[in-house]
Amino acid sequence: MRVVIAEDSVLLREGLTRLLTDRGHDVVAGVGDAEALVKTIGELDAEGALPDVVVADVRMPPTHTDEGVRAAVQLRRAHPGLGVLVLSQYVEERYATELLAGSSRGVGYLLKDRVAEVREFVDAVVRVAEGGTALDPEVVAQLLGRSRKQDVLAGLTPREREVLGLMAEGRTNSAIARQLVVSDGAVEKHVSNIFLKLGLSPSEGDHRRVLAVLTYLNS
């Protein structure tokens, strides 16, 4: 997996680089601001060496507000096949919504605290690089909390909402079953009911299922 890291904290940037390289991944560039990130990706693309995924801080110089996430959105528009995982100190729903406004393929939003959970963090980076999704549980909780106000979710049972939240994190049926300590069959039934109640086809593949759920949450 080829990675570009955009983080203005040198200590964190070097830590992320070490963490990923120690696990056999190739960090091809590390930059400290959004402008350098966009420039680097452009140069790599021109060389035919576009990375698999970008890991970027939401807040970057010069104003430390939304430069990172805006660069991420720009890159996703210019390079649809590029995975983008953004890191944030806090759950910022507006930025998560902006990032998910287009296709949810190859996108992730994690809190920085999640980096300490090394295995989960690396798994999330790999999942995004492969075109999957990785949303922090707290981000999902806020998106679901907002969505609960919509009548379309009124028909879901509490368990179905719980399954929907785990689906939105990018988890497979088997992973959901382990998390909830239920059978795979029970999860499959919940998923079918969710799609039926939301008017989404339950016959589509697992990945498109996640995309449909995230698109719904962002609507």
Coordinates of C-alpha atoms in Angstrom, one line a residue:
M1 CA 0.0 0.0 0.0
R2 CA 1.4 3.4 -1.0
V3 CA 0.5 6.3 1.3
V4 CA 0.9 10.1 1.4
I5 CA 0.6 11.7 4.9
A6 CA -0.4 15.3 5.4
E7 CA 0.0 16.4 9.0
D8 CA 1.5 19.7 10.2
S9 CA 2.7 18.2 13.5
V10 CA 6.1 16.7 12.6
L11 CA 6.0 14.4 15.6
L12 CA 2.6 12.9 14.6
R13 CA 3.6 12.8 10.9
E14 CA 6.8 10.9 11.7
G15 CA 4.9 8.6 14.1
L16 CA 2.3 7.7 11.4
T17 CA 5.1 7.1 8.9
R18 CA 6.9 4.8 11.3
L19 CA 3.7 3.0 12.3
L20 CA 2.8 2.2 8.6
T21 CA 6.3 1.4 7.4
D22 CA 6.8 -1.0 10.3
R23 CA 3.9 -2.9 8.9
G24 CA 5.2 -3.1 5.4
H25 CA 3.5 -0.2 3.8
D26 CA 5.3 2.5 1.7
V27 CA 4.9 6.1 2.8
V28 CA 5.9 7.8 -0.4
A29 CA 5.6 11.4 0.9
G30 CA 4.9 13.4 4.0
V31 CA 3.8 17.0 3.9
G32 CA 2.9 19.7 6.4
D33 CA 0.1 21.7 4.7
A34 CA -2.8 21.3 2.3
E35 CA -1.2 23.2 -0.5
A36 CA 1.8 20.9 -0.4
L37 CA -0.5 17.9 -0.3
V38 CA -2.4 18.9 -3.5
K39 CA 0.9 19.7 -5.2
T40 CA 2.5 16.4 -4.2
I41 CA -0.5 14.4 -5.4
G42 CA -0.5 16.3 -8.7
E43 CA 3.2 15.5 -9.2
L44 CA 2.8 11.8 -8.4
D45 CA -0.1 11.5 -10.7
A46 CA 1.9 13.1 -13.5
E47 CA 4.5 10.5 -12.9
G48 CA 1.9 7.7 -13.1
A49 CA 2.6 7.0 -9.4
L50 CA -0.6 8.0 -7.7
P51 CA -0.7 6.6 -4.1
D52 CA -3.4 4.3 -2.9
V53 CA -4.5 6.5 0.0
V54 CA -3.9 9.9 1.6
V55 CA -4.0 10.3 5.3
A56 CA -4.7 14.0 6.1
D57 CA -5.4 16.2 9.2
V58 CA -8.7 18.1 8.9
R59 CA -7.1 21.3 10.3
M60 CA -3.9 22.4 8.6
P61 CA -1.9 25.7 8.0
P62 CA -2.2 28.5 7.5
T63 CA -5.5 29.0 9.4
H64 CA -5.8 25.6 11.0
T65 CA -9.5 25.5 10.2
D66 CA -10.6 23.4 7.3
E67 CA -7.7 23.4 4.8
G68 CA -7.1 19.7 5.2
V69 CA -10.6 18.5 4.6
R70 CA -11.0 21.0 1.7
A71 CA -7.9 19.6 0.1
A72 CA -9.3 16.0 0.6
V73 CA -12.5 17.0 -1.1
Q74 CA -10.6 18.6 -4.0
L75 CA -8.4 15.5 -4.4
R76 CA -11.4 13.1 -4.4
R77 CA -13.0 15.1 -7.2
A78 CA -9.8 15.2 -9.2
H79 CA -8.8 11.6 -8.5
P80 CA -11.9 9.5 -7.9
G81 CA -9.8 6.3 -7.4
L82 CA -7.7 7.9 -4.6
G83 CA -8.6 6.8 -1.1
V84 CA -8.8 9.6 1.5
L85 CA -8.7 9.2 5.3
V86 CA -9.0 12.3 7.3
L87 CA -8.1 12.7 11.0
S88 CA -9.7 15.1 13.4
Q89 CA -9.2 16.0 17.0
Y90 CA -13.0 16.2 17.5
V91 CA -16.1 15.1 15.7
E92 CA -16.9 17.9 13.3
E93 CA -20.1 16.8 11.6
R94 CA -19.9 19.5 8.9
Y95 CA -16.6 18.3 7.7
A96 CA -17.7 14.7 7.8
T97 CA -20.8 15.6 5.8
E98 CA -18.7 17.5 3.2
L99 CA -16.3 14.6 2.8
L100 CA -19.2 12.2 2.2
A101 CA -21.1 14.5 -0.1
G102 CA -19.9 12.6 -3.2
S103 CA -19.2 9.0 -3.5
S104 CA -18.4 7.2 -0.2
R105 CA -16.0 4.8 -2.0
G106 CA -12.5 5.0 -0.5
V107 CA -13.2 7.5 2.3
G108 CA -12.6 7.6 6.0
Y109 CA -13.0 9.9 8.9
L110 CA -11.4 9.0 12.2
L111 CA -10.6 10.8 15.5
K112 CA -6.9 11.1 16.2
D113 CA -7.4 9.2 19.4
R114 CA -8.1 6.2 17.2
V115 CA -4.5 6.2 16.0
A116 CA -3.5 4.8 19.4
E117 CA -5.4 1.7 18.6
V118 CA -2.7 0.7 16.1
R119 CA -4.3 -2.4 14.6
E120 CA -7.7 -0.7 14.1
F121 CA -6.1 2.4 12.6
V122 CA -3.9 0.4 10.1
D123 CA -6.9 -1.7 9.2
A124 CA -8.9 1.5 8.5
V125 CA -6.1 2.9 6.3
V126 CA -6.0 -0.4 4.3
R127 CA -9.8 -0.6 4.0
V128 CA -9.9 3.0 2.6
A129 CA -7.0 2.3 0.2
E130 CA -8.9 -0.7 -1.1
G131 CA -12.0 1.4 -1.8
G132 CA -13.9 0.7 1.4
T133 CA -15.1 3.0 4.2
A134 CA -13.8 3.7 7.7
L135 CA -15.9 6.0 9.9
D136 CA -15.2 6.6 13.5
P137 CA -18.0 5.2 15.7
E138 CA -18.5 8.7 17.2
V139 CA -18.9 10.2 13.8
V140 CA -21.5 7.6 12.9
A141 CA -23.3 8.2 16.2
Q142 CA -23.7 11.9 15.4
L143 CA -24.8 11.3 11.8
L144 CA -27.3 8.7 13.0
G145 CA -28.5 11.1 15.7
R146 CA -29.1 13.7 13.1
S147 CA -30.8 11.2 10.8
R148 CA -33.1 10.0 13.5
K149 CA -35.0 13.2 13.2
Q150 CA -36.0 12.1 9.7
D151 CA -39.3 10.2 9.4
V152 CA -37.6 7.7 7.1
L153 CA -35.8 6.1 10.1
A154 CA -38.9 6.0 12.2
G155 CA -39.7 2.4 11.1
L156 CA -36.4 1.0 12.2
T157 CA -36.1 -0.9 15.4
P158 CA -33.4 0.0 18.0
R159 CA -31.5 -3.1 16.9
E160 CA -31.8 -2.2 13.3
R161 CA -30.4 1.2 14.0
E162 CA -27.5 -0.3 15.9
V163 CA -26.8 -2.6 12.9
L164 CA -27.1 0.4 10.6
G165 CA -24.5 2.3 12.6
L166 CA -22.0 -0.6 12.4
M167 CA -22.7 -0.9 8.7
A168 CA -21.9 2.8 8.3
E169 CA -18.5 2.2 10.0
G170 CA -17.7 -0.1 7.1
R171 CA -18.1 -3.4 9.1
T172 CA -19.1 -6.7 7.3
N173 CA -22.0 -8.8 8.5
S174 CA -19.6 -11.2 10.2
A175 CA -17.9 -8.3 12.1
I176 CA -21.3 -7.0 13.1
A177 CA -22.3 -10.4 14.4
R178 CA -19.2 -10.6 16.5
Q179 CA -19.7 -7.1 17.9
L180 CA -23.4 -7.8 18.8
V181 CA -22.8 -11.4 19.8
V182 CA -25.4 -12.7 17.5
S183 CA -25.4 -15.2 14.6
D184 CA -24.5 -14.1 11.0
G185 CA -28.1 -15.1 10.0
A186 CA -29.6 -12.7 12.5
V187 CA -27.5 -9.9 11.1
E188 CA -28.4 -10.8 7.5
K189 CA -32.1 -10.6 8.6
H190 CA -31.6 -7.2 10.2
V191 CA -29.8 -5.9 7.1
S192 CA -32.5 -7.1 4.8
N193 CA -35.1 -5.4 6.9
I194 CA -33.1 -2.2 6.9
F195 CA -32.9 -2.1 3.2
L196 CA -36.5 -3.0 2.8
K197 CA -37.6 -0.2 5.2
L198 CA -35.3 2.4 3.6
G199 CA -36.3 1.4 0.1
L200 CA -32.8 0.2 -0.8
S201 CA -32.3 -3.0 -2.8
P202 CA -31.0 -5.8 -0.5
S203 CA -29.8 -7.7 -3.6
E204 CA -26.8 -5.5 -4.2
G205 CA -23.3 -6.4 -3.0
D206 CA -21.8 -5.7 0.4
H207 CA -19.8 -2.7 -0.7
R208 CA -22.7 -1.1 -2.5
R209 CA -24.7 -1.7 0.6
V210 CA -22.3 0.4 2.6
L211 CA -22.3 3.1 0.0
A212 CA -26.1 3.3 0.0
V213 CA -26.2 3.6 3.8
L214 CA -23.6 6.3 3.8
T215 CA -25.4 8.2 1.0
Y216 CA -28.6 8.0 3.0
L217 CA -27.0 9.2 6.2
N218 CA -25.6 12.2 4.2
S219 CA -28.9 13.1 2.6

